[in-house]
Amino acid sequence: MSTPILFGSPRAQKTENIAPRYTDLGYNQYNQNSSVQRYVVPPAILAPMAIGTNYGYNLGGEAPPTGSMTSSVQRYPFVSGTPSTNIGDMSSTRMNLASVANPTSYYTAGGQIDRLSPPTRSATDVIDRFPNTSGSVSATSAGNLSNPGLYHIGYMNGNTGYFAGGTVFPGDPAEIFSLYTHDKYPFAAETISVLGSSLDPAISTSVSMATMSGTAGYINGAPASLPNDYIQKMPFANETFTALPTDQTETARGGSGHQSETNGYFAGSYQRTPTIVDGPISTFPFASDTGAVVTIGTINSYAPRSIGSYGEIRHSYHTGSSSNVGGFISGGNRYLANLSKVWYDTIITFPFASTAPITITGEGTLEADNRLAIGTQS
């Protein structure tokens, strides 16, 4: 049998030979002397650095008691309970920024650059590049976004990064949020090209969470007042967003996105109405392509930090990174009804698993309490 038997798709890249087999048929033995050659379809590979093997990063953000912003680049090894180390600085203080990475570098883009009240509050379009092989880094200029802004969503595939959504403070005291364009960022050129309209204009993307498979990026966001019923998907093959209806009721906005080889994860939330508490962690399988998420645990099952008689804890505005075995969450804050903000300096982790209950472990620490930073991995 010399003709190959084809299995799967054009992605098939390697072959394997099936050895001859001998079957005992009573007194007679059947000898299949010929080998059968078949194509073996490799799995879809996640984008370079979508899953790290060595370090997670916490970039920028703000710290109490004044809410002053920082430019720090903090790095922590993917070892539960290990603290971070400050290894350098971005080109400016920033929070609410985006990040992407490739096998040699990681990038920060955009973000809010001051804490003043409108109409003077402003954002940047600057993209910084850092080497991921050094314990001491300096920012190198690596281009600019098509527009300055904050809350952009960063994700990547192969040799290309993407920045989608985002908001801007256009000088209006009402802080009108605007949807931005969808920027494509080839790492080799480090030059932005605009792909067109970013996301569904009917769905708010402020304070969104992103995850990615080997074939698509996924964005989960929500308006400030209601949960979002959609995850928006962008296949890398056509670079066009579509909305996947979901039945999610908990994970909403202001958390972190993570990814394993098979599943996307969203961790934490900041939601006013209806109240969402405990920092839910939800997951969905990339293979299902429905966007239906299942809550498998809560951040605060590990270390709830209630104050007085209030138990309304919302773990949000933290950063996320993904190792090859689990998700890491650093910093963040809680909002309690009628009480002031409380920031975290903790680094906690959860194992990648698609069934409940998961177990939260830690704690490493950041160099200072921190929120509204961005995370990535190497």
PDB file of N, CA and C in Angstrom, residues 7-92:
ATOM      1  N   PHE A   7      -4.678  12.543   6.465  1.00  0.00           N
ATOM      2  CA  PHE A   7      -5.510  12.864   7.621  1.00  0.00           C
ATOM      3  C   PHE A   7      -5.428  14.364   7.860  1.00  0.00           C
ATOM      4  N   GLY A   8      -6.565  15.028   8.027  1.00  0.00           N
ATOM      5  CA  GLY A   8      -6.539  16.415   8.486  1.00  0.00           C
ATOM      6  C   GLY A   8      -6.450  17.423   7.370  1.00  0.00           C
ATOM      7  N   SER A   9      -5.650  18.455   7.582  1.00  0.00           N
ATOM      8  CA  SER A   9      -5.678  19.655   6.767  1.00  0.00           C
ATOM      9  C   SER A   9      -4.349  19.891   6.088  1.00  0.00           C
ATOM     10  N   PRO A  10      -4.266  20.976   5.277  1.00  0.00           N
ATOM     11  CA  PRO A  10      -2.982  21.306   4.647  1.00  0.00           C
ATOM     12  C   PRO A  10      -1.881  21.639   5.641  1.00  0.00           C
ATOM     13  N   ARG A  11      -2.229  21.792   6.948  1.00  0.00           N
ATOM     14  CA  ARG A  11      -1.190  22.065   7.935  1.00  0.00           C
ATOM     15  C   ARG A  11      -0.327  20.851   8.194  1.00  0.00           C
ATOM     16  N   ALA A  12      -0.729  19.680   7.689  1.00  0.00           N
ATOM     17  CA  ALA A  12       0.051  18.466   7.937  1.00  0.00           C
ATOM     18  C   ALA A  12       1.487  18.664   7.468  1.00  0.00           C
ATOM     19  N   GLN A  13       2.422  18.368   8.368  1.00  0.00           N
ATOM     20  CA  GLN A  13       3.803  18.695   8.070  1.00  0.00           C
ATOM     21  C   GLN A  13       4.762  17.513   8.136  1.00  0.00           C
ATOM     22  N   LYS A  14       4.450  16.479   8.878  1.00  0.00           N
ATOM     23  CA  LYS A  14       5.406  15.388   9.003  1.00  0.00           C
ATOM     24  C   LYS A  14       4.709  14.051   8.754  1.00  0.00           C
ATOM     25  N   THR A  15       5.473  13.018   8.532  1.00  0.00           N
ATOM     26  CA  THR A  15       4.908  11.700   8.291  1.00  0.00           C
ATOM     27  C   THR A  15       5.474  10.712   9.285  1.00  0.00           C
ATOM     28  N   GLU A  16       4.756   9.625   9.462  1.00  0.00           N
ATOM     29  CA  GLU A  16       5.275   8.543  10.296  1.00  0.00           C
ATOM     30  C   GLU A  16       4.912   7.223   9.631  1.00  0.00           C
ATOM     31  N   ASN A  17       5.734   6.237   9.824  1.00  0.00           N
ATOM     32  CA  ASN A  17       5.499   4.918   9.254  1.00  0.00           C
ATOM     33  C   ASN A  17       4.897   3.999  10.307  1.00  0.00           C
ATOM     34  N   ILE A  18       3.885   3.256   9.907  1.00  0.00           N
ATOM     35  CA  ILE A  18       3.293   2.249  10.777  1.00  0.00           C
ATOM     36  C   ILE A  18       3.993   0.922  10.485  1.00  0.00           C
ATOM     37  N   ALA A  19       4.580   0.313  11.488  1.00  0.00           N
ATOM     38  CA  ALA A  19       5.376  -0.904  11.305  1.00  0.00           C
ATOM     39  C   ALA A  19       4.504  -2.065  10.825  1.00  0.00           C
ATOM     40  N   PRO A  20       5.115  -3.056  10.146  1.00  0.00           N
ATOM     41  CA  PRO A  20       4.371  -4.248   9.731  1.00  0.00           C
ATOM     42  C   PRO A  20       3.736  -4.936  10.936  1.00  0.00           C
ATOM     43  N   ARG A  21       2.532  -5.509  10.728  1.00  0.00           N
ATOM     44  CA  ARG A  21       1.813  -6.179  11.807  1.00  0.00           C
ATOM     45  C   ARG A  21       1.572  -7.642  11.439  1.00  0.00           C
ATOM     46  N   TYR A  22       1.583  -8.528  12.438  1.00  0.00           N
ATOM     47  CA  TYR A  22       1.369  -9.954  12.228  1.00  0.00           C
ATOM     48  C   TYR A  22       0.145 -10.378  13.018  1.00  0.00           C
ATOM     49  N   THR A  23      -0.781 -11.012  12.350  1.00  0.00           N
ATOM     50  CA  THR A  23      -2.034 -11.411  12.980  1.00  0.00           C
ATOM     51  C   THR A  23      -2.138 -12.932  12.990  1.00  0.00           C
ATOM     52  N   ASP A  24      -2.384 -13.532  14.149  1.00  0.00           N
ATOM     53  CA  ASP A  24      -2.483 -14.980  14.291  1.00  0.00           C
ATOM     54  C   ASP A  24      -3.907 -15.415  13.959  1.00  0.00           C
ATOM     55  N   LEU A  25      -4.071 -16.210  12.881  1.00  0.00           N
ATOM     56  CA  LEU A  25      -5.392 -16.714  12.478  1.00  0.00           C
ATOM     57  C   LEU A  25      -5.410 -18.243  12.609  1.00  0.00           C
ATOM     58  N   GLY A  26      -5.378 -18.720  13.823  1.00  0.00           N
ATOM     59  CA  GLY A  26      -5.351 -20.159  14.062  1.00  0.00           C
ATOM     60  C   GLY A  26      -4.037 -20.754  13.618  1.00  0.00           C
ATOM     61  N   TYR A  27      -4.107 -21.754  12.655  1.00  0.00           N
ATOM     62  CA  TYR A  27      -2.895 -22.395  12.174  1.00  0.00           C
ATOM     63  C   TYR A  27      -2.121 -21.510  11.201  1.00  0.00           C
ATOM     64  N   ASN A  28      -2.788 -20.470  10.693  1.00  0.00           N
ATOM     65  CA  ASN A  28      -2.150 -19.643   9.680  1.00  0.00           C
ATOM     66  C   ASN A  28      -1.841 -18.253  10.250  1.00  0.00           C
ATOM     67  N   GLN A  29      -0.769 -17.704   9.799  1.00  0.00           N
ATOM     68  CA  GLN A  29      -0.395 -16.368  10.249  1.00  0.00           C
ATOM     69  C   GLN A  29      -0.428 -15.411   9.070  1.00  0.00           C
ATOM     70  N   TYR A  30      -1.167 -14.288   9.243  1.00  0.00           N
ATOM     71  CA  TYR A  30      -1.259 -13.292   8.176  1.00  0.00           C
ATOM     72  C   TYR A  30      -0.160 -12.261   8.377  1.00  0.00           C
ATOM     73  N   ASN A  31       0.630 -12.042   7.354  1.00  0.00           N
ATOM     74  CA  ASN A  31       1.769 -11.131   7.428  1.00  0.00           C
ATOM     75  C   ASN A  31       1.505  -9.901   6.566  1.00  0.00           C
ATOM     76  N   GLN A  32       1.327  -8.747   7.217  1.00  0.00           N
ATOM     77  CA  GLN A  32       1.182  -7.489   6.468  1.00  0.00           C
ATOM     78  C   GLN A  32       2.573  -6.886   6.344  1.00  0.00           C
ATOM     79  N   ASN A  33       3.251  -7.141   5.238  1.00  0.00           N
ATOM     80  CA  ASN A  33       4.633  -6.726   5.067  1.00  0.00           C
ATOM     81  C   ASN A  33       4.786  -5.251   4.729  1.00  0.00           C
ATOM     82  N   SER A  34       3.779  -4.684   4.095  1.00  0.00           N
ATOM     83  CA  SER A  34       3.930  -3.305   3.628  1.00  0.00           C
ATOM     84  C   SER A  34       3.626  -2.320   4.737  1.00  0.00           C
ATOM     85  N   SER A  35       4.353  -1.212   4.727  1.00  0.00           N
ATOM     86  CA  SER A  35       4.116  -0.141   5.698  1.00  0.00           C
ATOM     87  C   SER A  35       3.048   0.802   5.171  1.00  0.00           C
ATOM     88  N   VAL A  36       2.363   1.449   6.083  1.00  0.00           N
ATOM     89  CA  VAL A  36       1.370   2.458   5.729  1.00  0.00           C
ATOM     90  C   VAL A  36       1.909   3.812   6.165  1.00  0.00           C
ATOM     91  N   GLN A  37       1.984   4.728   5.243  1.00  0.00           N
ATOM     92  CA  GLN A  37       2.478   6.060   5.574  1.00  0.00           C
ATOM     93  C   GLN A  37       1.300   7.009   5.685  1.00  0.00           C
ATOM     94  N   ARG A  38       1.301   7.842   6.708  1.00  0.00           N
ATOM     95  CA  ARG A  38       0.217   8.802   6.864  1.00  0.00           C
ATOM     96  C   ARG A  38       0.774  10.135   7.310  1.00  0.00           C
ATOM     97  N   TYR A  39       0.031  11.176   7.032  1.00  0.00           N
ATOM     98  CA  TYR A  39       0.387  12.503   7.502  1.00  0.00           C
ATOM     99  C   TYR A  39      -0.140  12.690   8.919  1.00  0.00           C
ATOM    100  N   VAL A  40       0.671  13.296   9.750  1.00  0.00           N
ATOM    101  CA  VAL A  40       0.270  13.587  11.116  1.00  0.00           C
ATOM    102  C   VAL A  40       0.070  15.096  11.237  1.00  0.00           C
ATOM    103  N   VAL A  41      -1.121  15.517  11.645  1.00  0.00           N
ATOM    104  CA  VAL A  41      -1.436  16.935  11.727  1.00  0.00           C
ATOM    105  C   VAL A  41      -0.951  17.491  13.058  1.00  0.00           C
ATOM    106  N   PRO A  42      -0.042  18.434  13.042  1.00  0.00           N
ATOM    107  CA  PRO A  42       0.430  19.009  14.302  1.00  0.00           C
ATOM    108  C   PRO A  42      -0.626  19.906  14.913  1.00  0.00           C
ATOM    109  N   PRO A  43      -0.632  20.087  16.222  1.00  0.00           N
ATOM    110  CA  PRO A  43      -1.598  20.991  16.845  1.00  0.00           C
ATOM    111  C   PRO A  43      -1.276  22.436  16.504  1.00  0.00           C
ATOM    112  N   ALA A  44      -2.304  23.295  16.608  1.00  0.00           N
ATOM    113  CA  ALA A  44      -2.075  24.722  16.418  1.00  0.00           C
ATOM    114  C   ALA A  44      -1.162  25.224  17.531  1.00  0.00           C
ATOM    115  N   ILE A  45      -0.101  25.912  17.162  1.00  0.00           N
ATOM    116  CA  ILE A  45       0.868  26.377  18.142  1.00  0.00           C
ATOM    117  C   ILE A  45       0.529  27.794  18.576  1.00  0.00           C
ATOM    118  N   LEU A  46       0.569  28.042  19.867  1.00  0.00           N
ATOM    119  CA  LEU A  46       0.296  29.377  20.370  1.00  0.00           C
ATOM    120  C   LEU A  46       1.348  30.360  19.877  1.00  0.00           C
ATOM    121  N   ALA A  47       0.947  31.618  19.805  1.00  0.00           N
ATOM    122  CA  ALA A  47       1.854  32.662  19.370  1.00  0.00           C
ATOM    123  C   ALA A  47       3.107  32.675  20.235  1.00  0.00           C
ATOM    124  N   PRO A  48       4.271  32.984  19.636  1.00  0.00           N
ATOM    125  CA  PRO A  48       5.488  33.067  20.446  1.00  0.00           C
ATOM    126  C   PRO A  48       5.283  33.981  21.645  1.00  0.00           C
ATOM    127  N   MET A  49       5.618  33.481  22.810  1.00  0.00           N
ATOM    128  CA  MET A  49       5.554  34.205  24.075  1.00  0.00           C
ATOM    129  C   MET A  49       4.140  34.380  24.603  1.00  0.00           C
ATOM    130  N   ALA A  50       3.118  33.794  23.984  1.00  0.00           N
ATOM    131  CA  ALA A  50       1.790  33.799  24.590  1.00  0.00           C
ATOM    132  C   ALA A  50       1.802  32.952  25.856  1.00  0.00           C
ATOM    133  N   ILE A  51       2.685  31.957  25.879  1.00  0.00           N
ATOM    134  CA  ILE A  51       2.960  31.180  27.087  1.00  0.00           C
ATOM    135  C   ILE A  51       4.448  31.266  27.353  1.00  0.00           C
ATOM    136  N   GLY A  52       4.814  31.714  28.533  1.00  0.00           N
ATOM    137  CA  GLY A  52       6.223  31.843  28.886  1.00  0.00           C
ATOM    138  C   GLY A  52       6.732  30.621  29.615  1.00  0.00           C
ATOM    139  N   THR A  53       8.046  30.511  29.710  1.00  0.00           N
ATOM    140  CA  THR A  53       8.669  29.402  30.433  1.00  0.00           C
ATOM    141  C   THR A  53       9.533  29.880  31.585  1.00  0.00           C
ATOM    142  N   ASN A  54       9.831  31.181  31.634  1.00  0.00           N
ATOM    143  CA  ASN A  54      10.772  31.669  32.639  1.00  0.00           C
ATOM    144  C   ASN A  54      10.208  32.743  33.564  1.00  0.00           C
ATOM    145  N   TYR A  55       9.684  33.837  32.987  1.00  0.00           N
ATOM    146  CA  TYR A  55       9.353  35.006  33.806  1.00  0.00           C
ATOM    147  C   TYR A  55       8.004  35.619  33.431  1.00  0.00           C
ATOM    148  N   GLY A  56       7.392  36.240  34.428  1.00  0.00           N
ATOM    149  CA  GLY A  56       6.271  37.137  34.223  1.00  0.00           C
ATOM    150  C   GLY A  56       6.717  38.558  34.518  1.00  0.00           C
ATOM    151  N   TYR A  57       5.993  39.541  33.964  1.00  0.00           N
ATOM    152  CA  TYR A  57       6.365  40.948  34.118  1.00  0.00           C
ATOM    153  C   TYR A  57       5.163  41.769  34.566  1.00  0.00           C
ATOM    154  N   ASN A  58       5.434  42.769  35.392  1.00  0.00           N
ATOM    155  CA  ASN A  58       4.445  43.754  35.807  1.00  0.00           C
ATOM    156  C   ASN A  58       4.997  45.119  35.391  1.00  0.00           C
ATOM    157  N   LEU A  59       4.315  45.790  34.466  1.00  0.00           N
ATOM    158  CA  LEU A  59       4.855  46.988  33.832  1.00  0.00           C
ATOM    159  C   LEU A  59       3.985  48.204  34.134  1.00  0.00           C
ATOM    160  N   GLY A  60       4.590  49.240  34.711  1.00  0.00           N
ATOM    161  CA  GLY A  60       3.885  50.484  34.977  1.00  0.00           C
ATOM    162  C   GLY A  60       2.863  50.346  36.077  1.00  0.00           C
ATOM    163  N   GLY A  61       1.797  51.168  35.995  1.00  0.00           N
ATOM    164  CA  GLY A  61       0.731  51.140  36.984  1.00  0.00           C
ATOM    165  C   GLY A  61       0.772  52.322  37.923  1.00  0.00           C
ATOM    166  N   GLU A  62      -0.028  52.243  38.971  1.00  0.00           N
ATOM    167  CA  GLU A  62      -0.049  53.289  39.986  1.00  0.00           C
ATOM    168  C   GLU A  62       0.000  52.662  41.371  1.00  0.00           C
ATOM    169  N   ALA A  63       0.423  53.457  42.337  1.00  0.00           N
ATOM    170  CA  ALA A  63       0.603  52.946  43.694  1.00  0.00           C
ATOM    171  C   ALA A  63       0.044  53.930  44.709  1.00  0.00           C
ATOM    172  N   PRO A  64      -0.401  53.441  45.863  1.00  0.00           N
ATOM    173  CA  PRO A  64      -0.882  54.318  46.925  1.00  0.00           C
ATOM    174  C   PRO A  64       0.284  55.004  47.620  1.00  0.00           C
ATOM    175  N   PRO A  65       0.055  55.986  48.481  1.00  0.00           N
ATOM    176  CA  PRO A  65      -1.286  56.441  48.875  1.00  0.00           C
ATOM    177  C   PRO A  65      -1.859  57.512  47.958  1.00  0.00           C
ATOM    178  N   THR A  66      -1.054  58.099  47.084  1.00  0.00           N
ATOM    179  CA  THR A  66      -1.526  59.213  46.263  1.00  0.00           C
ATOM    180  C   THR A  66      -2.002  58.769  44.893  1.00  0.00           C
ATOM    181  N   GLY A  67      -1.792  57.505  44.544  1.00  0.00           N
ATOM    182  CA  GLY A  67      -2.136  57.060  43.210  1.00  0.00           C
ATOM    183  C   GLY A  67      -1.132  57.513  42.175  1.00  0.00           C
ATOM    184  N   SER A  68       0.106  57.807  42.598  1.00  0.00           N
ATOM    185  CA  SER A  68       1.128  58.243  41.655  1.00  0.00           C
ATOM    186  C   SER A  68       1.508  57.109  40.724  1.00  0.00           C
ATOM    187  N   MET A  69       1.794  57.436  39.470  1.00  0.00           N
ATOM    188  CA  MET A  69       2.127  56.417  38.481  1.00  0.00           C
ATOM    189  C   MET A  69       3.602  56.056  38.537  1.00  0.00           C
ATOM    190  N   THR A  70       3.906  54.893  37.979  1.00  0.00           N
ATOM    191  CA  THR A  70       5.278  54.411  37.972  1.00  0.00           C
ATOM    192  C   THR A  70       5.684  54.010  36.559  1.00  0.00           C
ATOM    193  N   SER A  71       6.979  54.002  36.300  1.00  0.00           N
ATOM    194  CA  SER A  71       7.517  53.547  35.018  1.00  0.00           C
ATOM    195  C   SER A  71       8.240  52.208  35.156  1.00  0.00           C
ATOM    196  N   SER A  72       8.142  51.583  36.299  1.00  0.00           N
ATOM    197  CA  SER A  72       8.975  50.426  36.615  1.00  0.00           C
ATOM    198  C   SER A  72       8.630  49.201  35.781  1.00  0.00           C
ATOM    199  N   VAL A  73       9.669  48.416  35.477  1.00  0.00           N
ATOM    200  CA  VAL A  73       9.534  47.098  34.865  1.00  0.00           C
ATOM    201  C   VAL A  73       9.916  46.086  35.935  1.00  0.00           C
ATOM    202  N   GLN A  74       8.941  45.349  36.445  1.00  0.00           N
ATOM    203  CA  GLN A  74       9.197  44.351  37.477  1.00  0.00           C
ATOM    204  C   GLN A  74       9.102  42.951  36.872  1.00  0.00           C
ATOM    205  N   ARG A  75      10.046  42.099  37.244  1.00  0.00           N
ATOM    206  CA  ARG A  75      10.098  40.745  36.715  1.00  0.00           C
ATOM    207  C   ARG A  75      10.062  39.747  37.859  1.00  0.00           C
ATOM    208  N   TYR A  76       9.301  38.648  37.694  1.00  0.00           N
ATOM    209  CA  TYR A  76       9.269  37.594  38.703  1.00  0.00           C
ATOM    210  C   TYR A  76       9.371  36.230  38.012  1.00  0.00           C
ATOM    211  N   PRO A  77      10.113  35.313  38.583  1.00  0.00           N
ATOM    212  CA  PRO A  77      10.213  33.972  37.988  1.00  0.00           C
ATOM    213  C   PRO A  77       8.907  33.213  38.175  1.00  0.00           C
ATOM    214  N   PHE A  78       8.648  32.283  37.281  1.00  0.00           N
ATOM    215  CA  PHE A  78       7.448  31.470  37.378  1.00  0.00           C
ATOM    216  C   PHE A  78       7.629  30.393  38.436  1.00  0.00           C
ATOM    217  N   VAL A  79       7.805  30.843  39.665  1.00  0.00           N
ATOM    218  CA  VAL A  79       7.935  29.969  40.826  1.00  0.00           C
ATOM    219  C   VAL A  79       7.022  30.532  41.903  1.00  0.00           C
ATOM    220  N   SER A  80       6.056  29.763  42.335  1.00  0.00           N
ATOM    221  CA  SER A  80       5.081  30.239  43.299  1.00  0.00           C
ATOM    222  C   SER A  80       5.752  30.758  44.563  1.00  0.00           C
ATOM    223  N   GLY A  81       5.337  31.930  45.020  1.00  0.00           N
ATOM    224  CA  GLY A  81       5.852  32.502  46.250  1.00  0.00           C
ATOM    225  C   GLY A  81       7.110  33.322  46.097  1.00  0.00           C
ATOM    226  N   THR A  82       7.597  33.538  44.866  1.00  0.00           N
ATOM    227  CA  THR A  82       8.839  34.269  44.647  1.00  0.00           C
ATOM    228  C   THR A  82       8.556  35.746  44.367  1.00  0.00           C
ATOM    229  N   PRO A  83       9.273  36.681  44.998  1.00  0.00           N
ATOM    230  CA  PRO A  83       9.001  38.103  44.785  1.00  0.00           C
ATOM    231  C   PRO A  83       9.541  38.602  43.451  1.00  0.00           C
ATOM    232  N   SER A  84       9.083  39.792  43.060  1.00  0.00           N
ATOM    233  CA  SER A  84       9.555  40.421  41.830  1.00  0.00           C
ATOM    234  C   SER A  84      10.822  41.225  42.088  1.00  0.00           C
ATOM    235  N   THR A  85      11.510  41.555  41.001  1.00  0.00           N
ATOM    236  CA  THR A  85      12.688  42.419  41.043  1.00  0.00           C
ATOM    237  C   THR A  85      12.497  43.538  40.031  1.00  0.00           C
ATOM    238  N   ASN A  86      12.822  44.767  40.425  1.00  0.00           N
ATOM    239  CA  ASN A  86      12.756  45.886  39.497  1.00  0.00           C
ATOM    240  C   ASN A  86      13.983  45.831  38.587  1.00  0.00           C
ATOM    241  N   ILE A  87      13.760  45.672  37.262  1.00  0.00           N
ATOM    242  CA  ILE A  87      14.892  45.492  36.346  1.00  0.00           C
ATOM    243  C   ILE A  87      15.064  46.656  35.376  1.00  0.00           C
ATOM    244  N   GLY A  88      14.235  47.691  35.463  1.00  0.00           N
ATOM    245  CA  GLY A  88      14.384  48.823  34.558  1.00  0.00           C
ATOM    246  C   GLY A  88      13.159  49.708  34.567  1.00  0.00           C
ATOM    247  N   ASP A  89      13.070  50.583  33.565  1.00  0.00           N
ATOM    248  CA  ASP A  89      11.972  51.543  33.490  1.00  0.00           C
ATOM    249  C   ASP A  89      11.520  51.729  32.051  1.00  0.00           C
ATOM    250  N   MET A  90      10.236  52.044  31.879  1.00  0.00           N
ATOM    251  CA  MET A  90       9.735  52.478  30.594  1.00  0.00           C
ATOM    252  C   MET A  90      10.213  53.898  30.326  1.00  0.00           C
ATOM    253  N   SER A  91       9.902  54.400  29.124  1.00  0.00           N
ATOM    254  CA  SER A  91      10.355  55.739  28.757  1.00  0.00           C
ATOM    255  C   SER A  91       9.581  56.826  29.488  1.00  0.00           C
ATOM    256  N   SER A  92       8.441  56.474  30.107  1.00  0.00           N
ATOM    257  CA  SER A  92       7.672  57.442  30.893  1.00  0.00           C
ATOM    258  C   SER A  92       6.807  56.690  31.879  1.00  0.00           C
TER     259      SER A  92
END
